[in-house]
Structures are given as C-alpha cells and as structure tokens.
Amino acid sequence: MSNLKNFPRVSLCHTPTPLENLARLSAYLGCKIWVKRDDCSGLAGGGNKTRKLEYLLADAIQKGADTVVTVGGLQSNHARQTAAAAAKMGLACELILQDVVGVPQQDYYHNGNLLLDQLCGAKIHRVTVEQSSELVVEQVVAELKNKGKMPYVIPLGGSNALGSLGYVNCADEIITQSHALNVAFDHIIVASGSAGTQAGLLAGLIAQHQDIPVLGICVSRSGLAQQSLVESLLKQTLSLLNIDQSWSHGKVKANGDYYGDGYGISTASMIHAVRLVAQLEGLLLDPVYTGKAMAGLFDLCQQGVFKPEHNILFLHTGGSQGLFAYREVF
Ligand SMILES: Cc1ncc(COP(=O)(O)O)c(C=O)c1O
C-alpha cells in the first residue's frame, strides 16, 4: 500500500484503458500476447504521457503557474500531450523542440505531432542539434518571468518521480484487469525512453507486492545505461510513495538490442512490426517507441525467450500520430 491518493491530480485520462487479447498476433508468434491500450488514454490522440500529466499539471496549478514549458524531439508525443493538457486546463504552453538526426525529411518538419502541437495552441521554439535545449529552456523561462508570467517546467518525457506516479496507477489497473480476466501475466514489455513509464509501473507493482517482470525495450541508449536511469527514477518514485528504496533491487531489466542507430532512426524490424501488427490486428503502433518495442517482442518470441505458455502483456504507450511524420519510411 502507498500514499498515492494523497497527491493532487487533475483528470485528463480515460481510465481504465482497455486490456485486450491479440489473438491473430498470438497465433502468428506462437506466444499469448495481450495489449494494455494506453494509446487510448483519450487526450488528443492519447498515449502514456497523459497519465503523468495528471500529476504534473495538478502540481503546476497548485503552484500558481500560468504557462507550462517542456522539452522534447521535434515529433515528441510528450510535447503533443502536454500542449493538449495545458489547453484543457486553460494554461499556456511553450515547447522547446530539438531537431533529430537521421529522420525522414518530408513530413517530419510539418506533420504528425508537430501539426497537433500547433493546433492545440502551443508556442514552439525550434532548437538545432548543436544547441543545448536546457539552455533554451532557461532562456524561455527567464523571458516568461520578465513578462510577469509564472512558468512551470516539465522535464523531458514528464519523467520525474511525480510524473511516474501516473504509472503507479496503471500498475493498479493491470492488476485489477488481470484478476477480472483470470490471466496471470508472465512478462510486461514496454518501450523505455526517459524512464518514467517503466519506473512508475515497477513502483506500482512493488507497492502491490506483485513480482511480474517488466522488460524495457530501449529506444535511445544501451541496456545498461537505460537500466541505471530507470533504477534511479524507480528509487525516487518509491521514496515519494514512502516505500523502502531497497525494494527496487534486481527489478529493472532493459534490452538495448532493438533501437538501431539511434533515437527516431528507423529500423527494418520496426517497419516490419508496425506493418504486421496493423495488418493482423488493426492496431497502430509508432515508429519511434512502440514499433521498436514490438520488434523486440517479436524477436524474443522467435528466439524462444518467451515461451508458448507465457502470457505476455505489451504496454501500448501510444504515438501513432508520429506515423504521419514517417510516411516516406513506410
Ligand atoms: C509512444 C511512447 N512510448 C514510450 C515512451 C517512453 O516512455 P518514457 O519516456 O516514460 O520512458 C514515449 C516517450 O516519449 C512515447 O512517446
């Protein structure tokens, strides 16, 4: 048990998100595959960041903020959901969006998440790869303060301990749904980037004394580097929940075999996974996160790491809006 209920929270998410069996994909892969539909979390296309923003925006409002500032890549799903959440809460939103190398050239700079950020009324500050986005954040915050505004900075991906609480809630939903379906999950698979989703999920499972392994598929760094990032955030999240940090011991698993040449850079296995899941299940993944995580799941089933009798839960963290930026890749 934890003190989760004590944290202020605004309501942005359609929860509980569905948890479904993927029968045709299971038959294809020879493992029992389930999906937790956090792509259906409801806000401007949904995705994992909406759960984090319920806590982050409650904190912003409590602190008297009138403007939310956050940072990400040019096609950041986090930025889109932040822009939408700020709009819904009546706050202004400024996004510091950095160019990403090795990505498609045509729609990346106009379509997908970037189009939706603008529709939601966010002000966009473009940052080149050579510039430091932290420095630009500082400048934007200083300018806002000079104008008498009250900015609230949300870190990359909404990944601090407060944001991770959103995934403590998701862990609770998964446990309830697993009981209702009478299915015991043997593994949970999730795309892991700025780490808050995996850290929050693990904190929620630890709080409920559940031992389901959670495997993070890295989207931007090696397994070892990701593991230490998630571990550190997991400890901070457990502390915030008044749970002994030592319970994090041995819980964090990350696999860096599937992100290819870097963040946002397409891989053949991602393209194959996105296509196949769309064609077998009518389920839309994304090119940067869930497509690579699903490519990992395919490979681990094919290698026999996941066995036919295993129930595997894929956490769909959203992002299909990004497909429109990657048209030429598909
Ligand atoms: C679609 C999608 N999946 C997964 C992630 C990774 O989540 P986290 O940054 O909490 O590790 C992100 C982060 O931006 C995302 O947009």
Coordinates of C-alpha atoms and ligand atoms in Angstrom, one line a residue:
M1 CA 0.0 0.0 0.0
S2 CA 1.2 3.5 -0.6
N3 CA 0.3 7.2 -0.1
L4 CA -0.6 7.6 -3.8
K5 CA -4.1 9.0 -3.0
N6 CA -2.5 12.0 -1.2
F7 CA -1.1 13.5 -4.3
P8 CA -3.1 16.2 -6.1
R9 CA -4.3 15.0 -9.6
V10 CA -6.3 16.5 -12.4
S11 CA -8.5 14.3 -14.6
L12 CA -7.2 14.0 -18.1
C13 CA -7.3 10.3 -18.9
H14 CA -10.0 7.9 -20.0
T15 CA -9.3 5.1 -17.5
P16 CA -9.1 2.2 -17.0
T17 CA -7.7 1.8 -20.5
P18 CA -8.7 -1.5 -22.2
L19 CA -6.7 -4.6 -21.8
E20 CA -7.2 -6.9 -24.8
N21 CA -6.0 -10.2 -26.2
L22 CA -4.3 -10.1 -29.6
A23 CA -5.5 -13.4 -31.0
R24 CA -4.1 -13.2 -34.5
L25 CA -0.7 -11.9 -33.4
S26 CA -0.6 -14.6 -30.8
A27 CA -1.2 -17.3 -33.4
Y28 CA 1.5 -15.8 -35.6
L29 CA 4.1 -15.5 -32.9
G30 CA 3.2 -18.7 -31.0
C31 CA 3.0 -16.9 -27.6
K32 CA 0.0 -15.5 -25.8
I33 CA 0.1 -11.7 -26.5
W34 CA -2.1 -9.2 -24.7
V35 CA -2.1 -5.4 -25.0
K36 CA -2.8 -2.7 -22.5
R37 CA -4.2 0.1 -24.6
D38 CA -2.7 3.3 -23.1
D39 CA -2.8 4.6 -26.7
C40 CA -6.5 5.0 -25.9
S41 CA -5.9 7.3 -22.9
G42 CA -8.1 9.8 -24.5
L43 CA -6.3 13.2 -24.7
A44 CA -5.6 14.5 -28.3
G45 CA -4.8 11.0 -29.5
G46 CA -3.8 9.6 -26.2
G47 CA -0.5 7.9 -25.1
N48 CA 1.5 7.3 -21.9
K49 CA 2.2 11.0 -21.1
T50 CA -1.4 11.8 -20.2
R51 CA -1.2 9.7 -17.0
K52 CA 2.0 11.6 -15.9
L53 CA 0.4 14.9 -16.8
E54 CA -2.5 14.3 -14.4
Y55 CA 0.0 14.7 -11.5
L56 CA 2.4 17.3 -13.2
L57 CA -0.4 19.7 -14.1
A58 CA -2.0 19.4 -10.7
D59 CA 1.3 20.4 -9.2
A60 CA 1.7 23.3 -11.7
I61 CA -1.8 24.6 -10.9
Q62 CA -1.2 24.3 -7.2
K63 CA 2.0 26.3 -7.6
G64 CA 0.1 29.1 -9.4
A65 CA 1.6 28.5 -12.8
D66 CA 0.0 30.1 -15.9
T67 CA 2.4 28.6 -18.5
V68 CA 3.8 25.1 -19.0
V69 CA 7.2 24.7 -20.6
T70 CA 8.5 21.4 -21.7
V71 CA 11.1 19.9 -24.0
G72 CA 11.5 17.0 -26.5
G73 CA 12.4 16.0 -30.0
L74 CA 10.6 17.7 -32.9
Q75 CA 8.0 14.8 -33.1
S76 CA 7.7 14.4 -29.3
N77 CA 4.5 12.7 -28.2
H78 CA 5.1 14.1 -24.8
A79 CA 5.0 17.6 -26.2
R80 CA 1.7 16.9 -28.0
Q81 CA 0.0 15.6 -24.9
T82 CA 1.4 18.5 -22.8
A83 CA 0.1 21.0 -25.3
A84 CA -3.3 19.3 -25.2
A85 CA -3.3 19.0 -21.4
A86 CA -2.3 22.7 -21.0
A87 CA -5.1 23.7 -23.4
K88 CA -7.7 21.7 -21.4
M89 CA -6.5 23.2 -18.1
G90 CA -6.5 26.8 -19.5
L91 CA -2.7 27.2 -19.3
A92 CA -0.4 28.5 -22.0
C93 CA 2.2 26.1 -23.3
E94 CA 5.7 26.7 -24.8
L95 CA 7.6 23.7 -26.3
I96 CA 11.3 23.6 -26.9
L97 CA 11.7 21.0 -29.7
Q98 CA 15.0 19.8 -30.9
D99 CA 15.9 18.5 -34.3
V100 CA 16.7 14.8 -34.5
V101 CA 19.4 13.5 -36.9
G102 CA 18.7 10.6 -39.4
V103 CA 14.9 11.0 -39.5
P104 CA 12.7 11.4 -42.6
Q105 CA 12.9 14.7 -44.3
Q106 CA 9.5 15.5 -45.8
D107 CA 6.7 15.3 -43.2
Y108 CA 8.9 15.3 -40.1
Y109 CA 9.1 19.1 -40.1
H110 CA 5.4 19.8 -40.7
N111 CA 3.1 16.9 -40.0
G112 CA 2.4 14.4 -37.2
N113 CA 2.8 15.6 -33.6
L114 CA 4.1 19.0 -34.7
L115 CA 0.9 19.8 -36.5
L116 CA -1.1 18.8 -33.5
D117 CA 1.1 20.8 -31.1
Q118 CA 0.3 23.9 -33.2
L119 CA -3.4 23.0 -33.4
C120 CA -3.5 22.9 -29.6
G121 CA -2.1 26.4 -29.5
A122 CA 1.4 25.7 -28.2
K123 CA 4.2 28.2 -28.9
I124 CA 7.1 26.3 -30.5
H125 CA 10.8 27.1 -30.1
R126 CA 12.9 25.1 -32.6
V127 CA 16.3 24.0 -31.4
T128 CA 19.1 22.7 -33.7
V129 CA 21.1 19.6 -32.8
E130 CA 24.1 21.8 -32.0
Q131 CA 22.2 23.9 -29.5
S132 CA 21.6 22.9 -25.8
S133 CA 17.9 22.6 -25.2
E134 CA 18.5 23.1 -21.4
L135 CA 19.9 26.5 -22.2
V136 CA 16.9 27.4 -24.4
V137 CA 14.6 26.3 -21.6
E138 CA 16.4 28.6 -19.2
Q139 CA 16.1 31.5 -21.7
V140 CA 12.4 30.8 -22.3
V141 CA 11.7 30.7 -18.6
A142 CA 13.6 33.9 -18.0
E143 CA 11.7 35.7 -20.7
L144 CA 8.4 34.5 -19.4
K145 CA 9.2 35.7 -15.9
N146 CA 10.3 39.1 -17.3
K147 CA 6.8 39.3 -18.8
G148 CA 5.3 38.6 -15.4
K149 CA 4.3 35.1 -16.2
M150 CA 4.5 32.1 -13.9
P151 CA 6.2 29.2 -15.9
Y152 CA 6.2 25.6 -14.7
V153 CA 8.9 23.4 -16.3
I154 CA 8.1 19.8 -17.0
P155 CA 11.2 17.6 -17.6
L156 CA 11.8 15.6 -20.8
G157 CA 9.1 13.0 -21.1
G158 CA 7.4 14.1 -17.9
S159 CA 9.9 11.8 -16.2
N160 CA 10.4 12.8 -12.6
A161 CA 9.1 11.0 -9.6
L162 CA 5.8 13.0 -9.6
G163 CA 5.1 12.1 -13.3
S164 CA 5.9 8.5 -12.7
L165 CA 3.0 8.3 -10.3
G166 CA 0.8 8.1 -13.4
Y167 CA 2.2 4.6 -14.0
V168 CA 1.7 3.5 -10.4
N169 CA -2.0 4.0 -11.3
C170 CA -1.5 2.0 -14.4
A171 CA 0.0 -0.9 -12.5
D172 CA -3.1 -0.9 -10.2
E173 CA -5.3 -1.1 -13.3
I174 CA -3.3 -4.0 -14.8
I175 CA -3.5 -6.0 -11.5
T176 CA -7.3 -5.5 -11.4
Q177 CA -7.8 -6.4 -15.0
S178 CA -5.6 -9.5 -14.7
H179 CA -7.8 -10.7 -11.9
A180 CA -11.0 -9.9 -13.8
L181 CA -9.7 -11.8 -16.9
N182 CA -8.3 -14.6 -14.7
V183 CA -4.9 -14.3 -16.5
A184 CA -1.6 -14.2 -14.7
F185 CA 0.9 -12.2 -16.8
D186 CA 4.4 -13.7 -17.0
H187 CA 6.0 -10.6 -18.6
I188 CA 5.2 -7.0 -19.3
I189 CA 7.0 -5.3 -22.2
V190 CA 7.3 -1.6 -22.6
A191 CA 9.2 0.9 -24.7
S192 CA 11.6 2.8 -22.4
G193 CA 12.9 6.2 -23.1
S194 CA 13.1 8.9 -20.4
A195 CA 12.3 6.1 -18.0
G196 CA 9.2 7.4 -16.1
T197 CA 6.8 4.8 -17.6
Q198 CA 8.9 1.8 -16.7
A199 CA 9.9 3.2 -13.3
G200 CA 6.3 4.1 -12.3
L201 CA 5.0 0.7 -13.4
L202 CA 7.6 -1.1 -11.4
A203 CA 6.9 1.2 -8.4
G204 CA 3.2 0.3 -8.7
L205 CA 3.9 -3.4 -8.9
I206 CA 6.3 -3.3 -5.9
A207 CA 3.7 -1.3 -3.9
Q208 CA 1.2 -4.1 -4.6
H209 CA 3.8 -6.9 -3.9
Q210 CA 3.5 -8.1 -7.5
D211 CA 6.5 -9.8 -9.0
I212 CA 5.7 -9.6 -12.7
P213 CA 9.0 -8.9 -14.6
V214 CA 8.9 -5.6 -16.6
L215 CA 11.2 -5.5 -19.6
G216 CA 12.0 -2.1 -21.0
I217 CA 13.0 -2.1 -24.7
C218 CA 15.4 0.9 -25.1
V219 CA 14.7 3.5 -27.8
S220 CA 17.8 5.7 -27.4
R221 CA 20.6 4.1 -25.3
S222 CA 22.2 0.8 -24.3
G223 CA 20.5 -1.6 -21.9
L224 CA 23.0 -0.9 -19.1
A225 CA 22.6 2.9 -19.4
Q226 CA 18.8 2.6 -19.5
Q227 CA 18.8 0.2 -16.5
S228 CA 20.6 2.7 -14.4
L229 CA 18.3 5.6 -15.5
V230 CA 15.2 3.6 -14.7
E231 CA 16.7 2.3 -11.4
S232 CA 17.4 5.8 -10.2
L233 CA 13.9 7.1 -11.0
L234 CA 12.4 4.0 -9.5
K235 CA 14.1 4.7 -6.2
Q236 CA 13.0 8.3 -6.3
T237 CA 9.4 7.2 -7.0
L238 CA 9.4 4.6 -4.2
S239 CA 10.7 7.4 -1.8
L240 CA 7.9 9.7 -2.9
L241 CA 5.5 6.8 -2.1
N242 CA 7.1 6.2 1.3
I243 CA 8.2 2.8 0.2
D244 CA 11.7 1.4 1.1
Q245 CA 14.0 2.1 -1.9
S246 CA 15.8 -1.3 -1.4
W247 CA 12.7 -3.0 -2.8
S248 CA 13.9 -1.8 -6.2
H249 CA 16.8 -4.3 -6.0
G250 CA 17.0 -6.5 -9.1
K251 CA 13.7 -5.3 -10.5
V252 CA 14.9 -3.2 -13.5
K253 CA 15.5 -5.1 -16.8
A254 CA 16.3 -3.2 -20.1
N255 CA 17.2 -4.5 -23.5
G256 CA 19.2 -2.3 -25.9
D257 CA 19.2 -4.6 -28.9
Y258 CA 16.4 -3.0 -30.9
Y259 CA 16.8 0.7 -31.3
G260 CA 19.2 0.5 -34.2
D261 CA 21.4 3.5 -35.0
G262 CA 19.7 5.9 -32.6
Y263 CA 16.6 7.7 -31.3
G264 CA 13.9 8.1 -34.0
I265 CA 16.0 6.4 -36.7
S266 CA 14.0 3.7 -38.4
T267 CA 15.0 0.1 -38.4
A268 CA 13.8 -2.7 -40.7
S269 CA 12.5 -4.7 -37.8
M270 CA 10.4 -1.7 -36.6
I271 CA 8.9 -1.2 -40.1
H272 CA 8.1 -5.0 -40.2
A273 CA 6.5 -4.9 -36.7
V274 CA 4.4 -1.8 -37.4
R275 CA 3.1 -3.3 -40.7
L276 CA 2.4 -6.7 -39.3
V277 CA 0.5 -5.6 -36.2
A278 CA -1.6 -3.2 -38.3
Q279 CA -2.4 -6.0 -40.8
L280 CA -3.1 -8.7 -38.2
E281 CA -4.8 -6.7 -35.5
G282 CA -5.8 -3.3 -37.0
L283 CA -3.6 -1.9 -34.2
L284 CA -1.4 1.2 -34.9
L285 CA 2.0 1.3 -33.3
D286 CA 4.5 4.1 -33.8
P287 CA 7.9 4.4 -35.5
V288 CA 10.0 5.7 -32.5
Y289 CA 8.8 3.7 -29.5
T290 CA 6.2 1.0 -29.7
G291 CA 7.3 -0.2 -33.2
K292 CA 10.8 -0.9 -31.8
A293 CA 9.4 -2.4 -28.6
M294 CA 7.2 -4.7 -30.6
A295 CA 10.2 -5.6 -32.9
G296 CA 11.9 -6.7 -29.6
L297 CA 8.9 -8.7 -28.5
F298 CA 8.8 -10.5 -31.9
D299 CA 12.5 -11.4 -31.7
L300 CA 12.2 -12.6 -28.1
C301 CA 9.3 -14.9 -29.0
Q302 CA 11.1 -16.1 -32.0
Q303 CA 14.3 -16.8 -30.0
G304 CA 12.3 -18.8 -27.5
V305 CA 13.0 -16.4 -24.6
F306 CA 9.2 -16.1 -24.3
K307 CA 7.6 -19.5 -24.3
P308 CA 4.2 -20.5 -25.9
E309 CA 2.6 -20.9 -22.4
H310 CA 3.7 -17.4 -21.3
N311 CA 1.1 -14.6 -21.1
I312 CA 2.9 -11.5 -22.3
L313 CA 1.5 -8.1 -21.8
F314 CA 2.6 -5.4 -24.3
L315 CA 2.0 -1.9 -22.9
H316 CA 1.0 0.2 -25.8
T317 CA 2.2 3.7 -24.9
G318 CA 0.7 5.4 -28.0
G319 CA 2.5 7.6 -30.5
S320 CA 0.7 6.6 -33.8
Q321 CA 0.3 10.3 -34.6
G322 CA 4.1 10.1 -35.3
L323 CA 3.4 7.7 -38.2
F324 CA 2.3 10.7 -40.3
A325 CA 5.8 12.2 -39.9
Y326 CA 7.4 8.9 -41.2
R327 CA 5.3 8.5 -44.4
E328 CA 8.3 8.0 -46.7
V329 CA 9.7 5.3 -44.5
F330 CA 6.6 3.2 -44.9
Ligands
LIG1 C1 4.8 6.5 -27.6 C2 5.8 6.5 -26.5 N1 6.1 5.3 -25.9 C3 7.0 5.2 -24.9 C4 7.7 6.3 -24.5 C5 8.7 6.2 -23.4 O1 8.2 6.5 -22.2 P1 9.2 7.1 -21.1 O2 9.8 8.3 -21.7 O3 8.4 7.3 -19.9 O4 10.3 6.0 -20.9 C6 7.3 7.6 -25.0 C7 8.1 8.8 -24.5 O5 8.0 9.8 -25.1 C8 6.4 7.7 -26.0 O6 6.1 8.8 -26.6

